[in-house]
Short mmCIF file of C-alpha atoms in Angstrom, two decimals:
data_model
loop_
_atom_site.label_atom_id
_atom_site.label_comp_id
_atom_site.label_asym_id
_atom_site.label_seq_id
_atom_site.Cartn_x
_atom_site.Cartn_y
_atom_site.Cartn_z
CA MET A 22 74.58 146.91 130.99
CA THR A 23 72.62 149.72 129.41
CA ALA A 24 68.85 149.78 129.19
CA LEU A 25 68.99 149.19 125.41
CA GLU A 26 71.24 146.11 125.74
CA GLU A 27 69.07 144.77 128.59
CA SER A 28 65.93 145.16 126.51
CA LYS A 29 67.68 143.45 123.55
CA SER A 30 68.75 140.49 125.68
CA THR A 31 65.26 140.06 127.05
CA THR A 32 63.52 140.35 123.69
CA ASP A 33 65.82 137.99 121.73
CA SER A 34 64.10 134.65 121.31
CA PRO A 35 65.92 131.27 121.41
CA ALA A 36 65.29 130.92 117.65
CA ASP A 37 67.05 134.23 116.97
CA ARG A 38 70.01 133.24 119.12
CA GLY A 39 70.21 129.87 117.31
CA GLN A 40 70.21 131.60 113.93
CA GLY A 41 72.96 133.93 115.11
CA LYS A 42 75.13 131.00 116.17
CA ALA A 43 74.48 129.24 112.88
CA ARG A 44 75.52 132.35 110.95
CA GLU A 45 78.65 132.57 113.08
CA ARG A 46 79.56 128.94 112.32
CA VAL A 47 78.98 129.49 108.60
CA GLY A 48 81.19 132.56 108.76
CA ARG A 49 83.99 130.61 110.41
CA LEU A 50 83.74 127.81 107.86
CA TRP A 51 83.83 130.33 105.05
CA ALA A 52 86.88 132.03 106.55
CA ALA A 53 88.64 128.66 106.95
CA ARG A 54 87.79 127.75 103.35
CA THR A 55 89.11 131.09 102.11
CA ALA A 56 92.36 130.64 104.07
CA LEU A 57 92.81 127.09 102.78
CA THR A 58 92.17 128.18 99.19
CA ALA A 59 94.69 130.99 99.56
CA TRP A 60 97.29 128.59 100.99
CA LEU A 61 96.73 126.04 98.20
CA GLY A 62 97.25 128.83 95.69
CA ARG A 63 100.80 129.42 96.91
CA PRO A 64 103.54 128.37 94.44
CA LEU A 65 105.09 125.67 96.66
CA ALA A 66 101.89 124.28 98.19
CA SER A 67 102.17 120.97 96.31
CA PHE A 68 105.81 120.55 97.36
CA HIS A 69 105.01 121.16 101.03
CA LEU A 70 102.04 118.78 100.91
CA VAL A 71 104.21 115.98 99.49
CA LEU A 72 106.74 116.54 102.28
CA ALA A 73 104.03 116.56 104.96
CA ILE A 74 102.38 113.35 103.70
CA CYS A 75 105.73 111.56 103.49
CA ALA A 76 106.75 112.69 107.00
CA LEU A 77 103.43 111.68 108.59
CA LEU A 78 103.49 108.23 106.95
CA ILE A 79 107.07 107.67 108.13
CA VAL A 80 106.22 108.63 111.71
CA ILE A 81 103.12 106.42 111.78
CA GLY A 82 105.11 103.57 110.26
CA LEU A 83 107.93 103.78 112.80
CA VAL A 84 105.53 103.93 115.74
CA MET A 85 103.47 100.96 114.52
CA VAL A 86 106.53 98.87 113.60
CA LEU A 87 107.88 99.44 117.12
CA SER A 88 104.57 98.38 118.62
CA ALA A 89 104.20 95.33 116.36
CA SER A 90 107.79 94.06 116.32
CA ALA A 91 108.71 94.30 120.00
CA VAL A 92 106.99 90.99 120.80
CA ILE A 93 108.47 89.35 117.69
CA SER A 94 111.98 90.46 118.66
CA LEU A 95 111.57 89.23 122.24
CA ASN A 96 110.25 85.86 121.08
CA ALA A 97 113.31 85.51 118.88
CA GLY A 98 115.54 85.88 121.95
CA SER A 99 116.92 89.32 121.08
CA SER A 100 116.28 92.88 122.18
CA ALA A 101 112.80 94.32 121.84
CA TYR A 102 114.20 96.96 119.47
CA THR A 103 115.94 94.62 116.98
CA VAL A 104 113.39 94.81 114.16
CA PHE A 105 112.65 98.45 114.94
CA GLY A 106 116.36 99.30 114.80
CA LYS A 107 116.62 97.81 111.32
CA GLN A 108 113.59 99.82 110.26
CA VAL A 109 115.20 103.02 111.55
CA ILE A 110 118.38 102.23 109.56
CA PHE A 111 116.35 101.71 106.40
CA VAL A 112 114.49 104.98 106.99
CA LEU A 113 117.82 106.80 107.32
CA VAL A 114 119.02 105.23 104.06
CA GLY A 115 115.70 106.21 102.52
CA LEU A 116 116.21 109.82 103.63
CA VAL A 117 119.49 109.89 101.70
CA LEU A 118 117.74 108.54 98.59
CA PHE A 119 114.89 111.00 99.14
CA TRP A 120 117.47 113.79 99.11
CA PHE A 121 118.95 112.48 95.85
CA GLY A 122 115.46 112.18 94.34
CA VAL A 123 114.53 115.77 95.18
CA ARG A 124 117.96 117.28 94.42
CA VAL A 125 119.08 115.66 91.15
CA PRO A 126 117.69 117.61 88.19
CA LEU A 127 114.82 115.80 86.50
CA ARG A 128 116.48 116.04 83.09
CA GLN A 129 119.39 113.99 84.47
CA ILE A 130 117.00 111.46 86.01
CA ARG A 131 115.30 111.14 82.64
CA ALA A 132 118.63 110.73 80.85
CA LEU A 133 119.70 107.98 83.29
CA SER A 134 116.38 106.08 83.12
CA PRO A 135 117.38 103.73 80.21
CA MET A 136 120.56 102.65 81.98
CA ALA A 137 118.68 102.19 85.27
CA LEU A 138 116.11 100.00 83.52
CA TRP A 139 118.67 97.62 82.04
CA VAL A 140 120.55 97.44 85.34
CA CYS A 141 117.30 96.40 87.04
CA VAL A 142 116.58 93.80 84.32
CA PHE A 143 120.08 92.38 84.81
CA MET A 144 119.50 92.23 88.58
CA LEU A 145 116.18 90.42 88.03
CA ILE A 146 118.08 87.83 85.98
CA LEU A 147 120.90 87.62 88.51
CA VAL A 148 118.56 87.02 91.45
CA LEU A 149 117.41 83.76 89.81
CA THR A 150 120.97 82.42 89.90
CA PRO A 151 122.67 80.97 93.00
CA LEU A 152 123.58 84.55 93.95
CA GLY A 153 119.94 85.13 94.95
CA SER A 154 118.41 84.01 98.23
CA THR A 155 115.09 82.31 98.89
CA ILE A 156 112.99 83.91 101.63
CA ASN A 157 109.35 83.04 102.32
CA GLY A 158 109.21 80.74 99.31
CA THR A 159 110.39 83.28 96.70
CA ARG A 160 113.85 83.62 95.18
CA SER A 161 113.69 87.39 94.94
CA TRP A 162 116.29 88.57 97.43
CA PHE A 163 119.95 89.52 97.49
CA THR A 164 121.47 88.96 100.92
CA LEU A 165 124.43 91.05 102.05
CA GLY A 166 125.30 90.03 105.58
CA PRO A 167 122.44 90.95 107.91
CA LEU A 168 120.69 93.02 105.21
CA SER A 169 118.67 91.90 102.20
CA PHE A 170 116.90 93.71 99.38
CA GLN A 171 114.58 92.96 96.47
CA PRO A 172 115.55 94.25 93.01
CA VAL A 173 111.91 94.19 91.88
CA GLU A 174 111.20 97.29 93.99
CA PHE A 175 113.73 99.35 92.04
CA ALA A 176 112.51 97.76 88.80
CA LYS A 177 109.08 99.34 89.33
CA LEU A 178 110.57 102.82 89.55
CA SER A 179 112.86 102.30 86.58
CA LEU A 180 109.95 101.04 84.46
CA ALA A 181 107.90 104.14 85.35
CA LEU A 182 110.73 106.57 84.49
CA TRP A 183 111.89 104.82 81.32
CA GLY A 184 108.38 104.04 80.07
CA ALA A 185 107.34 107.69 80.43
CA HIS A 186 110.52 108.71 78.58
CA ILE A 187 109.78 106.44 75.61
CA LEU A 188 106.08 107.29 75.41
CA VAL A 189 106.76 111.04 75.51
CA ILE A 190 109.33 110.75 72.72
CA LYS A 191 106.82 108.86 70.56
CA ARG A 192 103.70 110.78 71.62
CA GLY A 193 103.05 111.96 68.06
CA LEU A 194 102.85 108.34 66.87
CA LEU A 195 100.92 106.74 69.72
CA HIS A 196 97.80 106.35 67.60
CA GLN A 197 99.64 103.43 65.97
CA TYR A 198 99.72 100.32 68.12
CA ARG A 199 103.23 99.35 67.08
CA HIS A 200 104.57 102.63 68.44
CA LEU A 201 102.34 102.56 71.53
CA LEU A 202 103.26 99.02 72.53
CA VAL A 203 106.86 98.69 71.33
CA PRO A 204 109.24 98.72 73.14
CA VAL A 205 107.47 99.47 76.45
CA VAL A 206 105.16 96.45 76.58
CA PRO A 207 107.76 93.82 75.49
CA VAL A 208 110.24 95.08 78.10
CA ALA A 209 107.51 95.07 80.75
CA LEU A 210 106.52 91.52 79.78
CA LEU A 211 110.17 90.45 80.12
CA MET A 212 110.21 91.89 83.62
CA PHE A 213 106.89 90.18 84.41
CA ALA A 214 108.33 86.85 83.29
CA LEU A 215 111.46 87.26 85.42
CA VAL A 216 109.43 88.20 88.50
CA MET A 217 106.98 85.33 87.92
CA LEU A 218 109.90 82.90 87.82
CA GLN A 219 110.85 83.87 91.39
CA PRO A 220 107.74 83.56 91.89
CA ASP A 221 106.57 86.88 93.37
CA LEU A 222 102.85 87.57 93.00
CA GLY A 223 102.93 90.95 94.75
CA GLY A 224 105.80 92.24 92.60
CA THR A 225 104.05 91.10 89.42
CA VAL A 226 100.81 92.85 90.39
CA THR A 227 102.51 96.17 91.19
CA LEU A 228 104.57 96.03 87.98
CA GLY A 229 101.28 95.55 86.14
CA VAL A 230 99.86 98.62 87.88
CA VAL A 231 102.83 100.70 86.68
CA LEU A 232 102.42 99.49 83.08
CA ILE A 233 98.67 100.13 83.03
CA ALA A 234 99.18 103.63 84.48
CA LEU A 235 101.77 104.45 81.81
CA LEU A 236 99.50 103.34 78.96
CA TRP A 237 96.47 105.06 80.48
CA PHE A 238 98.15 108.46 80.84
CA ALA A 239 99.68 108.06 77.38
CA GLY A 240 96.11 108.00 76.03
CA ALA A 241 95.80 104.35 74.97
CA GLN A 242 92.40 103.19 73.78
CA LEU A 243 90.14 101.39 76.24
CA ARG A 244 90.01 98.11 74.31
CA LEU A 245 93.73 97.68 74.93
CA PHE A 246 93.14 97.57 78.68
CA GLY A 247 90.63 94.75 78.22
CA ALA A 248 93.32 92.63 76.58
CA LEU A 249 95.81 93.58 79.30
CA ALA A 250 93.28 92.69 81.98
CA LEU A 251 92.76 89.23 80.48
CA GLY A 252 96.51 88.67 80.24
CA GLY A 253 97.06 89.89 83.80
CA LEU A 254 94.30 87.66 85.10
CA ALA A 255 95.86 84.67 83.35
CA GLY A 256 99.26 85.50 84.90
CA VAL A 257 97.76 85.83 88.38
CA VAL A 258 96.00 82.49 87.98
CA LEU A 259 99.25 80.84 86.90
CA LEU A 260 101.06 82.27 89.92
CA ALA A 261 98.22 81.29 92.22
CA ILE A 262 98.12 77.66 91.15
CA GLY A 263 101.93 77.44 90.90
CA THR A 264 102.39 77.05 94.64
CA GLN A 265 100.15 75.27 97.12
CA TYR A 266 99.94 78.03 99.74
CA ARG A 267 98.83 80.61 97.15
CA LEU A 268 96.22 78.22 95.80
CA ASP A 269 94.96 77.65 99.36
CA ARG A 270 94.62 81.42 99.84
CA VAL A 271 92.57 81.82 96.67
CA VAL A 272 90.33 78.87 97.56
CA SER A 273 89.82 80.21 101.09
CA PHE A 274 88.93 83.64 99.69
CA LEU A 275 86.34 82.12 97.36
CA ASN A 276 85.03 79.88 100.14
CA PRO A 277 85.52 81.76 103.44
CA GLY A 278 85.31 79.73 106.62
CA SER A 279 86.31 76.48 104.95
CA ASP A 280 89.71 76.28 106.68
CA SER A 281 89.65 78.47 109.79
CA LEU A 282 92.83 76.95 111.24
CA GLY A 283 94.70 76.85 107.93
CA ALA A 284 94.52 79.18 104.95
CA ASP A 285 91.76 81.31 106.54
CA TYR A 286 93.58 81.79 109.84
CA GLN A 287 95.53 84.93 108.98
CA SER A 288 92.60 86.71 107.33
CA ASP A 289 90.25 85.79 110.18
CA GLN A 290 92.67 87.06 112.81
CA ALA A 291 93.02 90.35 110.91
CA LEU A 292 89.25 90.82 110.97
CA TYR A 293 89.14 90.00 114.68
CA ALA A 294 91.83 92.62 115.33
CA LEU A 295 89.93 95.27 113.37
CA ALA A 296 86.71 94.41 115.19
CA ASP A 297 88.36 94.61 118.62
CA GLY A 298 89.65 98.11 117.91
CA GLY A 299 86.26 99.79 117.72
CA LEU A 300 86.19 103.55 117.29
CA PHE A 301 89.15 104.64 119.44
CA GLY A 302 91.16 101.41 119.66
CA GLN A 303 92.59 99.58 122.65
CA GLY A 304 95.55 101.91 123.01
CA LEU A 305 98.97 102.10 121.45
CA GLY A 306 100.94 98.96 122.33
CA GLN A 307 97.92 97.23 123.89
CA GLY A 308 96.80 95.11 120.94
CA PRO A 309 96.79 91.38 121.75
CA SER A 310 96.96 90.21 118.11
CA LYS A 311 100.76 90.61 117.94
CA TRP A 312 101.18 87.95 120.64
CA LYS A 313 101.42 85.16 118.05
CA TYR A 314 97.76 85.49 117.03
CA LEU A 315 98.30 87.35 113.75
CA PRO A 316 101.31 86.24 111.63
CA ASN A 317 103.33 88.95 109.86
CA VAL A 318 101.56 91.64 111.86
CA HIS A 319 104.54 94.00 111.50
CA ASN A 320 104.69 93.53 107.74
CA ASP A 321 101.76 92.69 105.45
CA PHE A 322 99.03 92.98 108.11
CA ILE A 323 100.12 96.08 109.99
CA PHE A 324 96.89 97.84 108.97
CA ALA A 325 95.00 95.36 111.16
CA LEU A 326 97.15 96.35 114.14
CA ILE A 327 96.46 100.03 113.41
CA GLY A 328 92.75 99.28 113.58
CA GLU A 329 93.16 97.29 116.78
CA GLU A 330 95.31 99.79 118.69
CA LEU A 331 94.21 103.12 117.17
CA GLY A 332 90.69 102.15 116.17
CA PHE A 333 88.61 103.41 113.29
CA LEU A 334 90.09 106.90 113.70
CA GLY A 335 93.63 105.58 113.17
CA CYS A 336 92.57 103.68 110.07
CA ALA A 337 90.76 106.78 108.79
CA LEU A 338 93.92 108.83 109.31
CA VAL A 339 96.01 106.40 107.23
CA LEU A 340 93.39 106.18 104.48
CA GLY A 341 93.05 109.97 104.51
CA LEU A 342 96.79 110.40 104.00
CA PHE A 343 96.81 108.10 100.98
CA GLY A 344 93.69 109.83 99.65
CA MET A 345 95.47 113.17 100.05
CA LEU A 346 98.48 111.68 98.25
CA ALA A 347 96.24 110.78 95.31
CA VAL A 348 94.88 114.33 95.12
CA VAL A 349 98.27 116.02 95.52
CA GLY A 350 100.01 113.70 93.05
CA MET A 351 97.41 114.39 90.38
CA ARG A 352 97.60 118.09 91.20
CA VAL A 353 101.35 117.98 90.53
CA ALA A 354 100.75 116.14 87.26
CA THR A 355 98.11 118.54 85.97
CA ARG A 356 99.93 121.74 87.00
CA ASN A 357 103.15 120.82 85.15
CA ILE A 358 103.67 121.54 81.47
CA ASP A 359 106.53 119.12 80.78
CA PRO A 360 104.82 115.98 79.39
CA TRP A 361 107.43 113.65 80.90
CA ILE A 362 106.99 115.14 84.38
CA ARG A 363 103.21 114.94 84.02
CA MET A 364 103.32 111.24 83.14
CA VAL A 365 105.91 110.37 85.80
CA ALA A 366 104.04 112.17 88.59
CA ALA A 367 100.72 110.56 87.66
CA THR A 368 102.22 107.07 87.29
CA LEU A 369 104.10 107.19 90.60
CA THR A 370 100.97 108.43 92.36
CA VAL A 371 98.84 105.61 90.95
CA TRP A 372 101.50 103.07 91.92
CA LEU A 373 101.68 104.13 95.58
CA VAL A 374 97.94 104.62 96.05
CA ALA A 375 97.06 101.35 94.29
CA GLN A 376 99.60 99.43 96.39
CA ALA A 377 98.08 100.86 99.57
CA ALA A 378 94.56 100.07 98.34
CA ILE A 379 95.47 96.44 97.56
CA ASN A 380 97.05 95.98 100.99
CA VAL A 381 94.04 97.44 102.81
CA CYS A 382 91.59 95.44 100.68
CA TYR A 383 93.13 92.06 101.46
CA VAL A 384 93.47 92.94 105.15
CA VAL A 385 89.73 93.68 105.37
CA GLY A 386 88.87 90.61 103.28
CA LEU A 387 87.97 92.21 99.94
CA LEU A 388 90.86 90.57 98.05
CA PRO A 389 92.91 87.40 98.45
CA VAL A 390 96.18 87.82 100.33
CA THR A 391 98.94 88.83 97.91
CA GLY A 392 101.81 89.89 100.20
CA ILE A 393 101.91 93.56 99.09
CA THR A 394 103.15 95.90 101.81
CA LEU A 395 101.57 99.16 102.97
CA PRO A 396 103.92 101.89 101.70
CA LEU A 397 106.11 103.55 104.37
CA ILE A 398 104.17 101.85 107.19
CA SER A 399 104.88 98.12 106.85
CA SER A 400 108.22 96.80 108.05
CA GLY A 401 110.49 96.10 105.10
CA GLY A 402 113.78 97.60 104.05
CA THR A 403 113.60 97.63 100.26
CA SER A 404 110.01 98.81 100.17
CA VAL A 405 110.65 101.70 102.56
CA VAL A 406 113.84 102.82 100.79
CA THR A 407 112.26 102.68 97.33
CA THR A 408 109.08 104.43 98.45
CA MET A 409 111.06 107.30 99.96
CA LEU A 410 112.99 107.63 96.70
CA VAL A 411 109.65 107.77 94.87
CA PHE A 412 108.47 110.52 97.22
CA GLY A 413 111.70 112.40 96.50
CA VAL A 414 111.09 112.24 92.74
CA LEU A 415 107.47 113.29 93.29
CA ALA A 416 108.60 116.27 95.41
CA ASN A 417 111.07 117.16 92.66
CA CYS A 418 108.20 117.13 90.17
CA ALA A 419 106.25 119.47 92.48
CA ARG A 420 109.16 121.93 92.45
CA HIS A 421 108.94 122.06 88.64
CA GLU A 422 105.44 123.49 88.51
CA PRO A 423 105.70 126.73 86.49
CA GLU A 424 104.67 128.95 89.42
CA ALA A 425 107.08 127.11 91.74
CA VAL A 426 109.93 127.51 89.24
CA ALA A 427 109.28 131.25 88.96
CA ALA A 428 109.10 131.66 92.75
CA LEU A 429 112.23 129.62 93.45
CA ARG A 430 114.27 131.42 90.80
CA SER A 431 113.16 134.90 91.85
CA GLN A 432 112.79 134.61 95.63
CA GLY A 433 115.41 132.00 96.45
CA PRO A 434 115.21 128.35 97.60
CA GLY A 435 113.51 129.02 100.94
CA ARG A 436 114.37 127.51 104.32
CA PHE A 437 113.97 123.87 103.32
CA GLY A 438 115.80 124.41 100.03
CA ARG A 439 118.75 126.07 101.78
CA LEU A 440 118.84 123.30 104.40
CA MET A 441 118.83 120.57 101.75
CA ARG A 442 121.01 122.58 99.32
CA LEU A 443 118.47 122.22 96.54
CA PRO A 444 119.32 123.90 93.24
CA ALA A 445 116.79 126.13 91.53
CA PRO A 446 114.73 124.11 89.00
CA GLU A 447 115.14 124.86 85.32
CA PRO A 448 112.09 126.17 83.43
CA TYR A 449 110.62 123.84 80.85
CA GLN A 450 111.86 124.36 77.30
CA PRO A 451 109.85 122.51 74.65
CA PRO A 452 111.91 120.60 72.11
CA ILE A 453 112.72 122.39 68.88
CA ARG A 454 110.71 120.93 66.04
CA ARG A 455 112.22 120.84 62.60
CA LYS A 456 110.26 122.36 59.80
CA PRO A 457 108.75 119.75 57.52
CA VAL A 458 110.50 119.34 54.19
CA ARG A 459 108.25 120.20 51.29
CA ARG A 460 107.95 117.45 48.75
CA PRO A 461 106.94 117.97 45.15
CA ALA A 462 103.32 117.27 44.29
CA PRO A 463 102.75 113.85 42.68
CA GLN A 464 102.52 113.90 38.93
CA ARG A 465 99.39 112.91 37.09
CA GLY A 466 99.27 109.19 36.58
CA SER A 467 101.39 108.31 39.59
CA ALA A 468 100.19 105.87 42.25
CA THR A 469 99.55 108.61 44.80
CA HIS A 470 97.77 111.04 42.52
CA GLY A 471 94.28 111.92 43.69
CA ARG A 472 94.73 110.19 47.06
CA GLN A 473 94.26 112.31 50.16
CA PRO A 474 96.89 111.81 52.87
CA THR A 475 95.62 110.18 56.05
CA PRO A 476 95.67 112.68 58.92
CA ARG A 477 97.64 111.63 62.02
CA ARG A 478 95.87 111.74 65.34
CA ASN A 479 98.07 112.94 68.18
CA LEU A 480 97.09 111.54 71.56
CA GLY A 481 97.76 114.15 74.16
CA GLY A 482 97.19 111.82 77.09
CA ARG A 483 94.46 111.89 79.73
CA PHE A 484 95.23 115.22 81.45
#
């Protein structure tokens, strides 16, 4: 050490050294922020974020389903991997549908949306016949050997795709209620009625979320949502009082602690599991709640097991992923220029995030139990398969951002695109508008003479 460096080290005060370290930390944070901003500015950043969120949720879901269902499978007298094996099969089927969702051109998906909607409506009617099966008190299942699926899950996606198609076609007339509401709202009400006849409260609520998201992003006026909220509340009340166990859940939510061994039991056990987890949890596979203490722990209440085994940090990770999904989904919607893609991406994002929020809220006691699963994490075949298809469509929307289209068409599909054999997306071409036909001016004395035409207000949506 030279004399100058030695004198510097002896003259530097602790305050100066602390300021130097603070400046160094600020510099590192600034460099990290600059790198993150540069990465987010890349053409395919949204596409890669959708893939990463989907992959992380699938991995967390498989790990937690294995932890939660091993005891259930053993108690049923089968292998510890029975329920987990079914979940893996459904994930593999979901990967195939994810590939279709991200590979099929969006213009073809839009063209097929009317047919898909009516197929789903027919399936909702068919499930109420003797061909449907009753599981957990609802006649909402088709059973094919050891597998079963719910048509309402596909009905949600078809309503989002078809509803966006109709609203975009009529977007120049949406200031008129008859064009805004017809035919989207009557068809949605028909689907609500068919799902309520099953009766399926969770399916009705999520269908309502899809309808409200469509009308919101179409630019509907706020007073319309007040009427929809009153109608939705009336439907939920009818479903709640229609069956005794749902009525007991609502009463126990309004009066907690009134029936600790009955209707309150499941909610109380979920809170106990969350409280036992603490900050870091009791360890993966070490949660005692799955030993017959918490019913449906591998399905509707898997978030409670995450809190028990992975602690607050595990819950924060799951909530952070869904929060990131909300940001990325809206980013995809706002960065696209095709109005149909914008509405579809925003509606699908609201659907998934709202479903996750409802599940978490009733697990922590903020809402009555409705039986809505946590997307990609809860055990359930139809929900997992449909959600992965939704992620595929959302990733396809991300590939149609203008900068992504230019990059993919000029630089090639990239590693993932070549692996999945993804075609280059087509650039958006706005529809050709016909020139208005000039009409002769009204003659003096006619009924329209002197009357100014009423200007039409074009709702551009909430983007």
